[in-house]
Short mmCIF file of C-alpha atoms in Angstrom, two decimals:
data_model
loop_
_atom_site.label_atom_id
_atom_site.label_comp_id
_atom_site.label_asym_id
_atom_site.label_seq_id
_atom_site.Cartn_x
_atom_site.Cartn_y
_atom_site.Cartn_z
CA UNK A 1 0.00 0.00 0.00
CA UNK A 2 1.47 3.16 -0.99
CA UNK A 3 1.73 5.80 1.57
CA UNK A 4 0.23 9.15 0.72
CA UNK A 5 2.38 12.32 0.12
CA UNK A 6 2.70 14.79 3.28
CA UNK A 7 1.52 17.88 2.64
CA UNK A 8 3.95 20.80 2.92
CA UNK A 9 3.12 23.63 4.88
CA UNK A 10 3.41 26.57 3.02
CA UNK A 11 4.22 28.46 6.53
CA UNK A 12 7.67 26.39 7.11
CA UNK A 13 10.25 26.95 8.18
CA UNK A 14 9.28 30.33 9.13
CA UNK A 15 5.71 29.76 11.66
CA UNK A 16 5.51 26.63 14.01
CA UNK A 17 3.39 25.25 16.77
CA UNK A 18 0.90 27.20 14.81
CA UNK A 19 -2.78 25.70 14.97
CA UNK A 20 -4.69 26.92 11.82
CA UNK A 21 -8.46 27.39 11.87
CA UNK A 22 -10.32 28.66 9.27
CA UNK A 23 -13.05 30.04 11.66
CA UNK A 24 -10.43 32.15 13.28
CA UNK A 25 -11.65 36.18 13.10
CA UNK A 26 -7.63 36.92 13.30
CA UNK A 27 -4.22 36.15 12.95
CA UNK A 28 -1.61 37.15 15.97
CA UNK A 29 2.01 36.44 14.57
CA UNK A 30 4.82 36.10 17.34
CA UNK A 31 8.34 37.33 17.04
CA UNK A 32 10.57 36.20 19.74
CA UNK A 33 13.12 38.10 22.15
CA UNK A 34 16.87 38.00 20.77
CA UNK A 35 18.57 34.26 21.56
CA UNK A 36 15.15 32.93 21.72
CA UNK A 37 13.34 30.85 19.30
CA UNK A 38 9.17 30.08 18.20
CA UNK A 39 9.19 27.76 21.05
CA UNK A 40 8.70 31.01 23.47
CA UNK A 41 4.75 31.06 22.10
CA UNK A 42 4.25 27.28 21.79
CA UNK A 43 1.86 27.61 24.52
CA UNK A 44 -0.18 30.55 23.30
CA UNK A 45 -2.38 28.73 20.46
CA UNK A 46 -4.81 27.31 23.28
CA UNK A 47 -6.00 29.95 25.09
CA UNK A 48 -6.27 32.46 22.52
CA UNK A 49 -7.24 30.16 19.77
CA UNK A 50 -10.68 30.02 22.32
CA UNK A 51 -11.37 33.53 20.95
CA UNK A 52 -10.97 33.05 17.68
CA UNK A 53 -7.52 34.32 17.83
CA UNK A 54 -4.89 31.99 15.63
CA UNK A 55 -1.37 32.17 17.26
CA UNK A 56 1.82 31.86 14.40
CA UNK A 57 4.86 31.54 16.01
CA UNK A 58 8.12 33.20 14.27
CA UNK A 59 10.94 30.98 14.07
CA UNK A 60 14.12 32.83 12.50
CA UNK A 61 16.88 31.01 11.43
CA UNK A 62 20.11 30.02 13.43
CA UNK A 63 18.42 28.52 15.98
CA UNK A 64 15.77 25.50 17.32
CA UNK A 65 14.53 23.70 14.04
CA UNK A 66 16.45 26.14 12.00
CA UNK A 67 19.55 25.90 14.12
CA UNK A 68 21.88 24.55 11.08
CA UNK A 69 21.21 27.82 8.91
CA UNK A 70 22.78 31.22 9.21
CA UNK A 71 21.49 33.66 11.26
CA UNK A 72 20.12 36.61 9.38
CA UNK A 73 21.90 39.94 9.09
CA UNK A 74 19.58 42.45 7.14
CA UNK A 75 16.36 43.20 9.24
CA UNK A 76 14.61 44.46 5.60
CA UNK A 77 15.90 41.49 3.65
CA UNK A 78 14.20 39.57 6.35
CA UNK A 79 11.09 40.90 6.57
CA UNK A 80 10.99 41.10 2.93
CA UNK A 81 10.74 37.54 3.11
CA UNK A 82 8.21 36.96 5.98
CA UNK A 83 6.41 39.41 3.70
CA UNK A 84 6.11 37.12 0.78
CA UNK A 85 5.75 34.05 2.65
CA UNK A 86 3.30 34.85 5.68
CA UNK A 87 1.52 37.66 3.27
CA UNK A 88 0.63 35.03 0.73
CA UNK A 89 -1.29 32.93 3.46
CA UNK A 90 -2.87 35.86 5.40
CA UNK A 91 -4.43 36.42 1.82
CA UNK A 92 -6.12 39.57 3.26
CA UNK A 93 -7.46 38.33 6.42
CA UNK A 94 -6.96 40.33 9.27
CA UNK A 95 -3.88 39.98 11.40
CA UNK A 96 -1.86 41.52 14.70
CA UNK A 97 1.61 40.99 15.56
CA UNK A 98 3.43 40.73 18.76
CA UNK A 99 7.22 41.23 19.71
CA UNK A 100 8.90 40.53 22.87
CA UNK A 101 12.23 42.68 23.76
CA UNK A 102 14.23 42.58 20.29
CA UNK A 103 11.31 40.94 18.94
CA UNK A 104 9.27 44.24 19.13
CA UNK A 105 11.71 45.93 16.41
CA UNK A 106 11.08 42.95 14.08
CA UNK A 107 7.18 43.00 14.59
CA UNK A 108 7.69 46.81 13.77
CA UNK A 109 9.51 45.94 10.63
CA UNK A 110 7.46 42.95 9.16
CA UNK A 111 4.11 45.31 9.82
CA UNK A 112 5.88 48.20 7.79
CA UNK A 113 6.90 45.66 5.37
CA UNK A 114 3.65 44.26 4.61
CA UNK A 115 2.02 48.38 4.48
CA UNK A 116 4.77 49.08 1.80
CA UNK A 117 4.59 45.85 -0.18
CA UNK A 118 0.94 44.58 0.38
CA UNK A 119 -1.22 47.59 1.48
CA UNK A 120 -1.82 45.25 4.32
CA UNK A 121 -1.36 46.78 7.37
CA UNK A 122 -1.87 45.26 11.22
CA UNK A 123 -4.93 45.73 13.04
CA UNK A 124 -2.84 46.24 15.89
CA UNK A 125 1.09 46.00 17.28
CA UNK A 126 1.65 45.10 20.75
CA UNK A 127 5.33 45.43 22.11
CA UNK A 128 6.40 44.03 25.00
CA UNK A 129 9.86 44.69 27.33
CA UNK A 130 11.34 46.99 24.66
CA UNK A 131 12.63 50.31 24.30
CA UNK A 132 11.30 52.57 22.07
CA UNK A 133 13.42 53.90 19.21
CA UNK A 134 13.52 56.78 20.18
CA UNK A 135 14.57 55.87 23.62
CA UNK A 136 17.63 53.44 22.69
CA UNK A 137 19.92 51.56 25.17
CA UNK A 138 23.11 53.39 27.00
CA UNK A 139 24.67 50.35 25.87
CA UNK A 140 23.89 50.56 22.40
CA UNK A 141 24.88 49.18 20.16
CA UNK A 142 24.82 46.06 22.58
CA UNK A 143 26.31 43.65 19.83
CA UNK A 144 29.23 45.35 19.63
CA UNK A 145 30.53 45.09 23.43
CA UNK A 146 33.42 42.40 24.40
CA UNK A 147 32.10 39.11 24.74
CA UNK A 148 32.46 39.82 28.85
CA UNK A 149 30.33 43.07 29.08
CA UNK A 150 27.83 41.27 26.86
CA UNK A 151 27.61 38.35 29.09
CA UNK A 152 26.75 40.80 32.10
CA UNK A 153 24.61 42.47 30.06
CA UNK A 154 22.40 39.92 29.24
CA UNK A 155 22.49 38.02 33.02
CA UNK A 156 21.41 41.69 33.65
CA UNK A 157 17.83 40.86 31.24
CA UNK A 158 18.11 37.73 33.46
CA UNK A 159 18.40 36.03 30.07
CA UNK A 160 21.16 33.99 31.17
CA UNK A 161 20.68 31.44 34.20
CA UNK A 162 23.80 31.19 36.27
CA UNK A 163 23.74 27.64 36.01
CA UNK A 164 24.50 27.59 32.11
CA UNK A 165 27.95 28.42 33.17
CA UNK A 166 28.60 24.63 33.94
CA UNK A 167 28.76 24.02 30.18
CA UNK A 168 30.66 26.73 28.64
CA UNK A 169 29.32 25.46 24.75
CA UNK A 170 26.07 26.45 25.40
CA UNK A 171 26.94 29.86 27.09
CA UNK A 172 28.95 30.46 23.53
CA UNK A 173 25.96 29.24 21.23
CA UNK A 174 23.79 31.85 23.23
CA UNK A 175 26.18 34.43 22.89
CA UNK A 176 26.57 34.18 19.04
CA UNK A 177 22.77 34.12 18.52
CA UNK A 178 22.23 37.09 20.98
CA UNK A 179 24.62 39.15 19.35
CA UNK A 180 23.39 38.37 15.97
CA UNK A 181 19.69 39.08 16.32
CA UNK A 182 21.26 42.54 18.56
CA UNK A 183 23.11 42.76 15.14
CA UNK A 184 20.03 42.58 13.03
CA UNK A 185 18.25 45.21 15.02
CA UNK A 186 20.58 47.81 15.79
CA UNK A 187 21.92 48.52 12.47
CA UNK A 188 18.21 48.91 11.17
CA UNK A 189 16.91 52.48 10.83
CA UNK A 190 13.30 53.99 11.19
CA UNK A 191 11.12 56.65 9.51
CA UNK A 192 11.26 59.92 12.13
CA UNK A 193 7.27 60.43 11.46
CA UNK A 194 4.93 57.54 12.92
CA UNK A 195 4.45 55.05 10.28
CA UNK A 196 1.65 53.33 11.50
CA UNK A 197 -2.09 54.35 12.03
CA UNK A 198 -3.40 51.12 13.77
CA UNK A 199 -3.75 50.94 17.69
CA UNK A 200 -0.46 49.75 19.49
CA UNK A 201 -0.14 48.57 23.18
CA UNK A 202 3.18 48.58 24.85
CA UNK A 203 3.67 46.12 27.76
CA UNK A 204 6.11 45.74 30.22
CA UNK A 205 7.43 44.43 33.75
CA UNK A 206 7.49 46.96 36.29
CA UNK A 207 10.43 45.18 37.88
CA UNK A 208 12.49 45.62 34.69
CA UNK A 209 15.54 47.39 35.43
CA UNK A 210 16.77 47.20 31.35
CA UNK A 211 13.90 48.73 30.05
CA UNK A 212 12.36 51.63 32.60
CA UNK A 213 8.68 50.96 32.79
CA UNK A 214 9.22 54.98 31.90
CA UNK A 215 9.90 54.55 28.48
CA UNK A 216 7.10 52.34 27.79
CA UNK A 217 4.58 55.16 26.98
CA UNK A 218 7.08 56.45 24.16
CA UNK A 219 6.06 53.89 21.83
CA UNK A 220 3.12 55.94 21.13
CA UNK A 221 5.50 57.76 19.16
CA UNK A 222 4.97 55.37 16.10
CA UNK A 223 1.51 55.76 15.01
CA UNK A 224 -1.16 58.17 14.89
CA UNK A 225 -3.69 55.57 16.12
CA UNK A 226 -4.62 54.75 20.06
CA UNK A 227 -2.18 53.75 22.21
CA UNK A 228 -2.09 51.72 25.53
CA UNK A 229 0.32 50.93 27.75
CA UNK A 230 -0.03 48.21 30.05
CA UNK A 231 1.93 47.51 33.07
CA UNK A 232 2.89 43.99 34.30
CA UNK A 233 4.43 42.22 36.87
CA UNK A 234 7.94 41.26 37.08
CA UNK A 235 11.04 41.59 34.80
CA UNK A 236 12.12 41.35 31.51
CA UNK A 237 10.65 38.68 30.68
CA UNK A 238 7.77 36.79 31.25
CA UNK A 239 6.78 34.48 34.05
CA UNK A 240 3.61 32.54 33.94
CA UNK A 241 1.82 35.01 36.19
CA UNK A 242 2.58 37.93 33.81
CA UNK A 243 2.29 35.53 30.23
CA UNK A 244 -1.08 34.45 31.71
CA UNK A 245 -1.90 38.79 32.50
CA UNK A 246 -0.34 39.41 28.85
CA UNK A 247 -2.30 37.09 26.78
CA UNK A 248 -5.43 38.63 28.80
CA UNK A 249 -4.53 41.69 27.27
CA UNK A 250 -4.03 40.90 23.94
CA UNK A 251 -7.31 38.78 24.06
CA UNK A 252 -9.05 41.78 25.06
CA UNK A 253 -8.00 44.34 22.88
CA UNK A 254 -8.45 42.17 19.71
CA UNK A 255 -12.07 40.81 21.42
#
């Protein structure tokens, strides 16, 4: 008996753990903090997918299931390519995007991407743990600093557990994909006028000592729409109290 042919998904390699419905009202796509990888959302398509919401996680290369390719170096070239790929399925349908820390900046980029190239813009941007443009890092550009001042840097995110430093491989892996996708973002520039004109909610841990809960309100700076910004608890990033408090909030403002 001849087995049939799988079915390529036209998403892959670039969306996974994704759950497609065709009843979903929307589309939320996921971009994930520098270092990290698609698996950061994995949990996400449940409880939104309840409202209608479908969850497509971003997975870049150099890392996870992509972690044999190089990592990318040109922020447009990359979202040039999302662009064709993800635009082609959205086909029109309405769609958000999220971005977590350096994830925010390539959110920011795909959503101007698909404006210039597709006349398809968000229905809304949410950015989480990330400073503003306009409101850069005294470190920047982070990618740049000696491989020790990096390291501190990003145990300083709490990015880094201490107990990675019993195997020194892995500590260098994370290091080279951290400083690429810091690479990616800081050499990217952005229009001085707001380019969007959707709503955009900026979240953030008010125990974040990288990016000032202060800042947050900033990102209004990018569109001409409504803005929101929506404390949390904790850090940088997320724990399940605050993911749980985050997804509430996306939930609600797409409801």
């Amino acid at each position: 008996m001849t087995r049939p042919a799988a079915i390529e998904d036209p998403l892959a390699p670039w969306v996974r753990f994704a759950k497609r419905a065709d009843t979903a009202n929307l589309i939320l796509l996921c971009f994930h903090h520098a270092g990290g990888g698609a698996s950061t959302y994995r949990q996400w398509p449940g409880p939104l997918g309840k409202a209608g919401i479908d969850v497509w996680p971003v997975q870049l290369p150099g890392r996870e299931s992509r972690f044999l390719e190089p990592l990318e170096s040109d922020l447009a070239a990359l979202t040039a390519t999302l662009a064709d790929v993800v635009g082609a399925e959205l086909a029109g349908r309405p769609y958000a995007v999220y971005g977590h820390s350096a994830g925010a900046y390539v959110a920011c980029a795909f959503a101007l991407r698909m404006i210039a190239s597709r006349s398809h813009a968000p229905a809304h941007v949410f950015v989480g743990a990330s400073r503003p443009p306009s409101r850069p890092d005294p470190d920047s550009p982070i990618h740049l600093l000696p491989r020790e001042r990096l390291l501190h840097k990003l145990r300083s995110y709490g990015g880094l557990p201490e107990e990675l430093s019993a195997f020194p491989e892995m500590i260098e892996m994370a290091l080279d994909i951290t400083r690429g996708d810091l690479r990616l973002i800081e050499t990217a520039s952005w229009p001085a006028e707001p380019w969007l004109a959707c709503p955009v909610t900026a979240v953030g841990g008010v125990d974040d000592g990288t990016v000032p809960p202060a800042v947050l309100p900033r990102w209004r700076d990018i569109t001409t729409g409504p803005f929101a910004h929506r404390p949390l608890p904790g850090g940088h990033f997320l724990t399940p109290r605050s993911e749980e408090l985050l997804i509430e909030v996306i939930r609600d403002a797409l409801g």
